[in-house]
């Protein structure tokens, strides 16, 4: 007759396949959840701006606070990764992110909204560093590229969150109520994914013994790629619809399709990016893809009508889709501190992008502003040729 200890061991072994299967879904769920949160926030920006009666100039300052918070998150994410590891960092920062989301929806004044958005930048970038660190650790353990697919799921979550935000707006549901309704179920999903995630909580502590510094050497090249990629993506997200509206006179229904085309093609490309990386390598894909993205943006600038410009933005999304996943994968392979430093440089691009593009558009027009983004894509391709860590 088997002893109790042997029986329990046998049951644990019997449960192992189902647990292992659940663990495979933990990271995809976390990346999708992050996309849903950020997409939901982005989808309700007009409603929140209207509620606090914020002007266009003040709204740009509110949005800049998110980028500033992302930059300021570097020492926070580094210390949390060092002392807690990826699993606990993503749990605590994820729960804090959901609380901040509710605070954004309830902020009654512009100063309080700015503080809430600053907190959003800090918590969101810390959560992003944690899930990317866990993903790159699994890539190293399995030898299988996964980050492109995971970032693709983040894009899908973002589109779902933005669509949900549009639905809530059409039903005249206030952002505070919307975010409160969203936070509870997402917190449950976050905790369940956390319990299933197969990651070592002590991994960060064993790696992070030295003082945290910003990237140097080859890591600086990765940081520059992340910075330029973030600046380009953020500029397209903020200004592509404005370009269609001002340059072609597109309707309010047609103008947002520029970002939709860009995002959908980026999603589709990221879902197959890991297979392409295994066959061709990261550096050639980032280099050629960025050149393709530049071609798409220049085509949009020179298009005779808005519909041709939509095709250009779709091509740009296809070409620029793999910059972030492969840069984060290469940085994460050097440890959590390297990933946090590169991520901070990347997020600083989102801080500088909106005012730079806005200033160019104000002085020279939207065509030159979008052409400038095409120039950024060309510069990404040039920097990628010198990024020896992209493999």
Tab-separated table of C-alpha atoms in Angstrom:
chain	number	residue	atom	x	y	z
A	1	UNK	CA	0.000	0.000	0.000
A	2	UNK	CA	1.502	3.371	-0.952
A	3	UNK	CA	2.431	5.764	1.821
A	4	UNK	CA	0.739	9.204	2.024
A	5	UNK	CA	3.921	10.934	0.876
A	6	UNK	CA	4.166	8.724	-2.189
A	7	UNK	CA	0.487	9.263	-2.947
A	8	UNK	CA	0.842	13.045	-2.774
A	9	UNK	CA	3.938	12.867	-4.946
A	10	UNK	CA	2.085	10.808	-7.518
A	11	UNK	CA	-0.779	13.317	-7.548
A	12	UNK	CA	1.685	16.175	-8.024
A	13	UNK	CA	3.249	14.343	-10.950
A	14	UNK	CA	-0.205	13.710	-12.425
A	15	UNK	CA	-1.011	17.393	-12.188
A	16	UNK	CA	2.288	18.480	-13.714
A	17	UNK	CA	1.186	18.438	-17.393
A	18	UNK	CA	-1.863	20.579	-16.691
A	19	UNK	CA	0.196	22.996	-14.591
A	20	UNK	CA	2.865	23.201	-17.272
A	21	UNK	CA	0.176	23.891	-19.863
A	22	UNK	CA	-1.283	26.673	-17.711
A	23	UNK	CA	2.177	28.165	-17.232
A	24	UNK	CA	2.547	28.485	-21.015
A	25	UNK	CA	-0.433	30.854	-21.078
A	26	UNK	CA	0.656	33.047	-18.167
A	27	UNK	CA	2.920	35.386	-20.121
A	28	UNK	CA	0.567	35.727	-23.121
A	29	UNK	CA	-2.227	36.638	-20.697
A	30	UNK	CA	-0.034	39.225	-18.951
A	31	UNK	CA	1.028	40.908	-22.197
A	32	UNK	CA	-2.580	40.982	-23.408
A	33	UNK	CA	-3.733	42.369	-20.059
A	34	UNK	CA	-1.160	45.161	-20.267
A	35	UNK	CA	-2.390	46.043	-23.737
A	36	UNK	CA	-6.005	46.139	-22.553
A	37	UNK	CA	-5.114	48.521	-19.707
A	38	UNK	CA	-3.148	50.933	-21.879
A	39	UNK	CA	-5.654	50.756	-24.725
A	40	UNK	CA	-8.507	51.476	-22.326
A	41	UNK	CA	-6.685	54.532	-20.995
A	42	UNK	CA	-5.900	55.820	-24.481
A	43	UNK	CA	-9.463	55.273	-25.659
A	44	UNK	CA	-10.908	57.489	-22.915
A	45	UNK	CA	-8.474	60.418	-23.211
A	46	UNK	CA	-10.999	62.628	-25.078
A	47	UNK	CA	-13.683	62.002	-22.440
A	48	UNK	CA	-11.306	62.751	-19.566
A	49	UNK	CA	-10.062	65.923	-21.247
A	50	UNK	CA	-13.643	67.097	-21.733
A	51	UNK	CA	-14.582	66.283	-18.146
A	52	UNK	CA	-11.861	68.460	-16.598
A	53	UNK	CA	-12.209	71.129	-19.337
A	54	UNK	CA	-8.562	70.894	-20.393
A	55	UNK	CA	-7.280	72.876	-23.365
A	56	UNK	CA	-5.292	71.287	-26.200
A	57	UNK	CA	-2.030	72.739	-24.923
A	58	UNK	CA	-2.737	71.577	-21.381
A	59	UNK	CA	-3.696	68.123	-22.664
A	60	UNK	CA	-0.300	67.804	-24.340
A	61	UNK	CA	1.317	68.544	-20.977
A	62	UNK	CA	-0.880	65.917	-19.322
A	63	UNK	CA	0.203	63.317	-21.864
A	64	UNK	CA	3.852	64.314	-21.480
A	65	UNK	CA	3.595	63.471	-17.782
A	66	UNK	CA	3.142	59.823	-18.771
A	67	UNK	CA	6.417	59.856	-20.684
A	68	UNK	CA	8.152	61.626	-17.813
A	69	UNK	CA	6.888	59.003	-15.396
A	70	UNK	CA	8.258	56.268	-17.642
A	71	UNK	CA	11.707	57.868	-17.571
A	72	UNK	CA	11.587	58.325	-13.791
A	73	UNK	CA	10.614	54.671	-13.339
A	74	UNK	CA	14.137	53.403	-14.054
A	75	UNK	CA	15.494	53.395	-10.469
A	76	UNK	CA	12.175	52.065	-9.158
A	77	UNK	CA	11.953	49.167	-11.612
A	78	UNK	CA	15.641	48.357	-11.159
A	79	UNK	CA	15.416	48.156	-7.368
A	80	UNK	CA	12.182	46.189	-7.433
A	81	UNK	CA	13.621	43.690	-9.904
A	82	UNK	CA	16.745	43.367	-7.774
A	83	UNK	CA	14.970	42.809	-4.457
A	84	UNK	CA	11.748	41.061	-5.541
A	85	UNK	CA	12.388	39.406	-8.891
A	86	UNK	CA	10.170	39.565	-11.961
A	87	UNK	CA	7.095	37.733	-10.589
A	88	UNK	CA	6.499	39.871	-7.523
A	89	UNK	CA	7.465	43.044	-9.365
A	90	UNK	CA	4.837	42.449	-12.033
A	91	UNK	CA	2.222	41.601	-9.403
A	92	UNK	CA	2.788	44.696	-7.259
A	93	UNK	CA	3.274	47.082	-10.190
A	94	UNK	CA	0.282	45.592	-12.005
A	95	UNK	CA	-2.029	46.075	-9.031
A	96	UNK	CA	-0.679	49.608	-8.593
A	97	UNK	CA	-1.298	50.260	-12.298
A	98	UNK	CA	-4.954	49.263	-11.943
A	99	UNK	CA	-5.337	51.561	-8.926
A	100	UNK	CA	-3.742	54.417	-10.878
A	101	UNK	CA	-6.136	53.772	-13.769
A	102	UNK	CA	-9.092	54.306	-11.419
A	103	UNK	CA	-7.438	57.463	-10.031
A	104	UNK	CA	-7.070	58.833	-13.572
A	105	UNK	CA	-10.734	58.296	-14.259
A	106	UNK	CA	-11.728	60.009	-10.997
A	107	UNK	CA	-9.252	62.948	-11.093
A	108	UNK	CA	-11.395	66.110	-10.730
A	109	UNK	CA	-8.803	68.725	-11.742
A	110	UNK	CA	-6.007	69.109	-14.278
A	111	UNK	CA	-3.170	69.089	-11.672
A	112	UNK	CA	-4.512	65.880	-10.109
A	113	UNK	CA	-4.921	64.350	-13.556
A	114	UNK	CA	-1.300	65.213	-14.344
A	115	UNK	CA	-0.124	63.538	-11.137
A	116	UNK	CA	-2.214	60.464	-11.919
A	117	UNK	CA	-0.816	60.222	-15.448
A	118	UNK	CA	2.710	60.626	-14.057
A	119	UNK	CA	1.983	57.659	-11.775
A	120	UNK	CA	0.630	55.775	-14.780
A	121	UNK	CA	3.963	56.227	-16.550
A	122	UNK	CA	5.883	54.919	-13.533
A	123	UNK	CA	3.708	51.880	-12.836
A	124	UNK	CA	3.149	50.967	-16.489
A	125	UNK	CA	6.837	51.024	-17.402
A	126	UNK	CA	7.754	49.051	-14.251
A	127	UNK	CA	5.170	46.407	-15.135
A	128	UNK	CA	6.415	46.372	-18.723
A	129	UNK	CA	10.011	45.838	-17.622
A	130	UNK	CA	8.936	42.970	-15.338
A	131	UNK	CA	6.944	41.062	-17.960
A	132	UNK	CA	9.629	41.572	-20.605
A	133	UNK	CA	12.264	40.369	-18.133
A	134	UNK	CA	10.243	37.226	-17.418
A	135	UNK	CA	9.775	36.685	-21.158
A	136	UNK	CA	13.459	37.060	-22.006
A	137	UNK	CA	14.365	34.735	-19.131
A	138	UNK	CA	12.089	32.107	-20.648
A	139	UNK	CA	13.649	32.711	-24.062
A	140	UNK	CA	17.093	32.030	-22.586
A	141	UNK	CA	15.868	28.917	-20.780
A	142	UNK	CA	14.087	27.399	-23.782
A	143	UNK	CA	16.263	28.784	-26.579
A	144	UNK	CA	13.057	29.738	-28.405
A	145	UNK	CA	12.190	33.277	-29.535
A	146	UNK	CA	8.789	34.386	-28.200
A	147	UNK	CA	8.935	38.126	-27.575
A	148	UNK	CA	7.599	39.182	-30.964
A	149	UNK	CA	4.458	37.092	-30.522
A	150	UNK	CA	4.005	38.370	-26.970
A	151	UNK	CA	4.296	41.992	-28.115
A	152	UNK	CA	1.783	41.143	-30.822
A	153	UNK	CA	-0.641	40.001	-28.148
A	154	UNK	CA	-0.005	43.303	-26.378
A	155	UNK	CA	-1.048	45.074	-29.589
A	156	UNK	CA	-4.194	42.928	-29.749
A	157	UNK	CA	-4.988	43.815	-26.144
A	158	UNK	CA	-4.480	47.485	-26.905
A	159	UNK	CA	-6.899	47.344	-29.824
A	160	UNK	CA	-9.429	45.516	-27.638
A	161	UNK	CA	-9.027	48.090	-24.857
A	162	UNK	CA	-9.448	51.007	-27.250
A	163	UNK	CA	-12.530	49.375	-28.790
A	164	UNK	CA	-13.999	48.815	-25.338
A	165	UNK	CA	-13.300	52.455	-24.493
A	166	UNK	CA	-15.123	53.552	-27.639
A	167	UNK	CA	-18.090	51.360	-26.690
A	168	UNK	CA	-18.178	52.758	-23.162
A	169	UNK	CA	-18.044	56.289	-24.549
A	170	UNK	CA	-20.934	55.571	-26.904
A	171	UNK	CA	-22.955	54.316	-23.920
A	172	UNK	CA	-22.116	57.554	-22.054
A	173	UNK	CA	-20.379	55.653	-19.227
A	174	UNK	CA	-17.966	57.904	-17.333
A	175	UNK	CA	-14.255	56.962	-17.385
A	176	UNK	CA	-14.190	56.479	-13.581
A	177	UNK	CA	-17.042	53.972	-13.765
A	178	UNK	CA	-15.517	52.276	-16.802
A	179	UNK	CA	-12.116	51.871	-15.148
A	180	UNK	CA	-13.667	50.667	-11.886
A	181	UNK	CA	-15.645	48.028	-13.771
A	182	UNK	CA	-12.471	46.979	-15.586
A	183	UNK	CA	-10.057	46.924	-12.631
A	184	UNK	CA	-11.748	44.166	-10.607
A	185	UNK	CA	-11.785	41.432	-13.271
A	186	UNK	CA	-8.314	42.397	-14.521
A	187	UNK	CA	-6.926	42.172	-10.971
A	188	UNK	CA	-8.251	38.602	-10.737
A	189	UNK	CA	-6.694	37.739	-14.106
A	190	UNK	CA	-3.410	39.336	-13.035
A	191	UNK	CA	-3.245	37.340	-9.811
A	192	UNK	CA	-4.113	34.075	-11.540
A	193	UNK	CA	-1.434	34.637	-14.199
A	194	UNK	CA	1.050	35.550	-11.440
A	195	UNK	CA	0.417	32.267	-9.617
A	196	UNK	CA	0.857	30.301	-12.836
A	197	UNK	CA	3.945	32.150	-14.084
A	198	UNK	CA	7.029	29.964	-14.123
A	199	UNK	CA	9.709	32.473	-13.129
A	200	UNK	CA	12.328	32.547	-10.385
A	201	UNK	CA	11.670	35.311	-7.847
A	202	UNK	CA	15.309	35.282	-6.796
A	203	UNK	CA	16.640	35.747	-10.320
A	204	UNK	CA	16.893	39.499	-10.057
A	205	UNK	CA	18.744	39.361	-6.735
A	206	UNK	CA	21.394	37.032	-8.083
A	207	UNK	CA	22.042	39.241	-11.098
A	208	UNK	CA	21.782	42.715	-9.639
A	209	UNK	CA	24.790	43.193	-7.343
A	210	UNK	CA	26.247	46.276	-8.946
A	211	UNK	CA	25.068	49.840	-8.917
A	212	UNK	CA	22.395	50.592	-11.481
A	213	UNK	CA	23.623	52.703	-14.388
A	214	UNK	CA	22.239	53.772	-17.703
A	215	UNK	CA	23.293	51.711	-20.751
A	216	UNK	CA	26.814	51.969	-22.092
A	217	UNK	CA	28.678	50.474	-25.013
A	218	UNK	CA	26.615	48.008	-27.043
A	219	UNK	CA	23.666	48.440	-24.704
A	220	UNK	CA	23.682	52.142	-25.566
A	221	UNK	CA	23.107	51.185	-29.212
A	222	UNK	CA	20.084	49.106	-28.164
A	223	UNK	CA	18.864	52.021	-26.069
A	224	UNK	CA	19.195	54.344	-29.066
A	225	UNK	CA	17.135	51.941	-31.177
A	226	UNK	CA	14.472	51.821	-28.469
A	227	UNK	CA	14.488	55.616	-28.173
A	228	UNK	CA	14.086	56.165	-31.918
A	229	UNK	CA	11.507	53.398	-32.251
A	230	UNK	CA	9.421	54.792	-29.404
A	231	UNK	CA	9.625	58.300	-30.821
A	232	UNK	CA	8.511	57.082	-34.257
A	233	UNK	CA	5.674	54.845	-32.996
A	234	UNK	CA	4.398	57.479	-30.583
A	235	UNK	CA	4.472	60.146	-33.271
A	236	UNK	CA	2.438	57.992	-35.641
A	237	UNK	CA	-0.055	57.208	-32.873
A	238	UNK	CA	-0.498	60.880	-31.994
A	239	UNK	CA	-0.288	62.552	-35.406
A	240	UNK	CA	-1.299	60.164	-38.209
A	241	UNK	CA	-5.003	60.943	-37.804
A	242	UNK	CA	-4.271	64.677	-37.596
A	243	UNK	CA	-2.239	64.379	-40.819
A	244	UNK	CA	-5.149	62.779	-42.686
A	245	UNK	CA	-7.592	65.349	-41.363
A	246	UNK	CA	-5.501	68.451	-42.039
A	247	UNK	CA	-3.774	67.452	-45.265
A	248	UNK	CA	-6.577	65.546	-47.008
A	249	UNK	CA	-9.631	66.875	-45.185
A	250	UNK	CA	-10.519	63.361	-43.982
A	251	UNK	CA	-13.683	62.929	-41.953
A	252	UNK	CA	-13.730	62.168	-38.237
A	253	UNK	CA	-14.576	58.571	-39.108
A	254	UNK	CA	-11.783	58.136	-41.658
A	255	UNK	CA	-8.905	59.890	-39.872
A	256	UNK	CA	-8.502	57.354	-36.996
A	257	UNK	CA	-8.122	54.547	-39.548
A	258	UNK	CA	-4.498	55.633	-40.105
A	259	UNK	CA	-3.576	54.393	-36.632
A	260	UNK	CA	-5.812	51.335	-37.052
A	261	UNK	CA	-4.037	50.318	-40.271
A	262	UNK	CA	-0.647	50.881	-38.672
A	263	UNK	CA	-1.568	48.891	-35.540
A	264	UNK	CA	-3.238	45.946	-37.296
A	265	UNK	CA	-0.287	45.372	-39.625
A	266	UNK	CA	2.081	45.695	-36.685
A	267	UNK	CA	0.058	43.058	-34.833
A	268	UNK	CA	0.047	40.613	-37.748
A	269	UNK	CA	3.779	41.035	-38.322
A	270	UNK	CA	4.642	40.486	-34.664
A	271	UNK	CA	2.673	37.240	-34.567
A	272	UNK	CA	5.096	35.723	-37.107
A	273	UNK	CA	8.173	37.723	-36.095
A	274	UNK	CA	9.687	34.938	-33.959
A	275	UNK	CA	9.675	32.504	-36.875
A	276	UNK	CA	11.274	35.119	-39.105
A	277	UNK	CA	13.925	35.785	-36.454
A	278	UNK	CA	14.823	32.097	-36.254
A	279	UNK	CA	15.292	32.013	-40.025
A	280	UNK	CA	16.878	35.364	-40.858
A	281	UNK	CA	18.148	36.852	-37.577
A	282	UNK	CA	17.046	39.984	-35.714
A	283	UNK	CA	19.444	42.547	-37.189
A	284	UNK	CA	18.525	42.051	-40.888
A	285	UNK	CA	14.825	42.102	-40.001
A	286	UNK	CA	15.054	45.327	-38.001
A	287	UNK	CA	17.231	46.972	-40.672
A	288	UNK	CA	15.141	46.016	-43.696
A	289	UNK	CA	11.878	46.460	-41.802
A	290	UNK	CA	12.772	50.009	-40.769
A	291	UNK	CA	13.607	50.877	-44.357
A	292	UNK	CA	10.246	49.466	-45.402
A	293	UNK	CA	8.599	51.551	-42.671
A	294	UNK	CA	10.338	54.673	-43.947
A	295	UNK	CA	9.160	53.909	-47.479
A	296	UNK	CA	5.588	53.542	-46.218
A	297	UNK	CA	5.693	56.883	-44.423
A	298	UNK	CA	7.187	58.710	-47.407
A	299	UNK	CA	4.510	57.114	-49.579
A	300	UNK	CA	1.834	58.439	-47.187
A	301	UNK	CA	3.340	61.933	-47.363
A	302	UNK	CA	3.335	61.938	-51.182
A	303	UNK	CA	-0.037	60.176	-51.593
A	304	UNK	CA	-2.673	61.843	-53.775
A	305	UNK	CA	-5.526	61.013	-51.376
A	306	UNK	CA	-6.279	59.741	-47.883
A	307	UNK	CA	-6.928	56.152	-48.980
A	308	UNK	CA	-3.477	55.804	-50.509
A	309	UNK	CA	-2.044	57.331	-47.339
A	310	UNK	CA	-3.777	54.602	-45.316
A	311	UNK	CA	-1.849	52.040	-47.357
A	312	UNK	CA	1.371	53.869	-46.539
A	313	UNK	CA	0.676	53.764	-42.797
A	314	UNK	CA	-0.154	50.051	-43.058
A	315	UNK	CA	3.211	49.417	-44.730
A	316	UNK	CA	4.906	51.483	-42.007
A	317	UNK	CA	3.309	49.309	-39.311
A	318	UNK	CA	4.460	46.169	-41.099
A	319	UNK	CA	8.016	47.419	-41.382
A	320	UNK	CA	8.513	48.888	-37.923
A	321	UNK	CA	6.778	46.149	-35.958
A	322	UNK	CA	9.854	44.172	-34.928
A	323	UNK	CA	12.028	46.945	-33.509
A	324	UNK	CA	10.690	46.844	-29.959
A	325	UNK	CA	10.407	43.047	-29.505
A	326	UNK	CA	13.917	42.345	-30.765
A	327	UNK	CA	15.539	45.246	-28.897
A	328	UNK	CA	13.893	44.177	-25.639
A	329	UNK	CA	14.825	40.549	-26.260
A	330	UNK	CA	18.487	41.451	-26.831
A	331	UNK	CA	18.603	43.713	-23.765
A	332	UNK	CA	16.815	41.200	-21.555
A	333	UNK	CA	19.407	38.601	-22.457
A	334	UNK	CA	21.955	40.769	-20.614
A	335	UNK	CA	19.948	40.792	-17.370
A	336	UNK	CA	17.146	42.793	-15.712
A	337	UNK	CA	19.309	45.867	-15.063
A	338	UNK	CA	20.264	46.074	-18.739
A	339	UNK	CA	16.618	45.685	-19.740
A	340	UNK	CA	15.495	48.402	-17.303
A	341	UNK	CA	18.128	50.810	-18.629
A	342	UNK	CA	17.297	50.194	-22.281
A	343	UNK	CA	13.567	50.441	-21.508
A	344	UNK	CA	14.115	53.817	-19.831
A	345	UNK	CA	15.864	55.145	-22.931
A	346	UNK	CA	13.091	53.741	-25.084
A	347	UNK	CA	10.325	55.332	-23.045
A	348	UNK	CA	12.100	58.686	-23.072
A	349	UNK	CA	11.421	58.712	-26.819
A	350	UNK	CA	7.706	58.831	-26.050
A	351	UNK	CA	8.426	61.867	-23.864
A	352	UNK	CA	10.247	63.802	-26.595
A	353	UNK	CA	8.244	62.660	-29.615
A	354	UNK	CA	4.967	64.621	-29.217
A	355	UNK	CA	6.469	68.098	-28.677
A	356	UNK	CA	9.084	67.660	-31.409
A	357	UNK	CA	6.543	66.551	-34.006
A	358	UNK	CA	4.130	69.234	-32.828
A	359	UNK	CA	6.776	71.944	-33.222
A	360	UNK	CA	7.677	70.737	-36.720
A	361	UNK	CA	4.009	70.599	-37.724
A	362	UNK	CA	3.435	74.089	-36.353
A	363	UNK	CA	6.391	75.547	-38.248
A	364	UNK	CA	6.478	73.545	-41.483
A	365	UNK	CA	3.183	71.658	-41.768
A	366	UNK	CA	2.026	68.075	-41.232
A	367	UNK	CA	3.640	66.741	-44.412
A	368	UNK	CA	7.097	67.679	-43.181
A	369	UNK	CA	6.277	66.318	-39.711
A	370	UNK	CA	5.342	62.875	-41.067
A	371	UNK	CA	8.352	62.966	-43.405
A	372	UNK	CA	10.477	63.607	-40.312
A	373	UNK	CA	9.117	60.379	-38.808
A	374	UNK	CA	10.128	58.627	-42.033
A	375	UNK	CA	13.608	60.040	-41.481
A	376	UNK	CA	13.589	58.554	-37.983
A	377	UNK	CA	12.773	55.144	-39.471
A	378	UNK	CA	15.728	55.483	-41.851
A	379	UNK	CA	17.966	56.373	-38.900
A	380	UNK	CA	16.722	53.278	-37.044
A	381	UNK	CA	17.838	51.139	-39.979
A	382	UNK	CA	21.302	52.733	-39.927
A	383	UNK	CA	21.721	52.269	-36.160
A	384	UNK	CA	20.495	48.660	-36.411
A	385	UNK	CA	23.378	47.801	-38.756
A	386	UNK	CA	25.738	48.630	-35.875
A	387	UNK	CA	23.799	46.770	-33.159
A	388	UNK	CA	25.890	43.645	-32.677
A	389	UNK	CA	23.640	42.424	-29.857
A	390	UNK	CA	20.772	42.004	-32.311
A	391	UNK	CA	21.116	38.370	-33.309
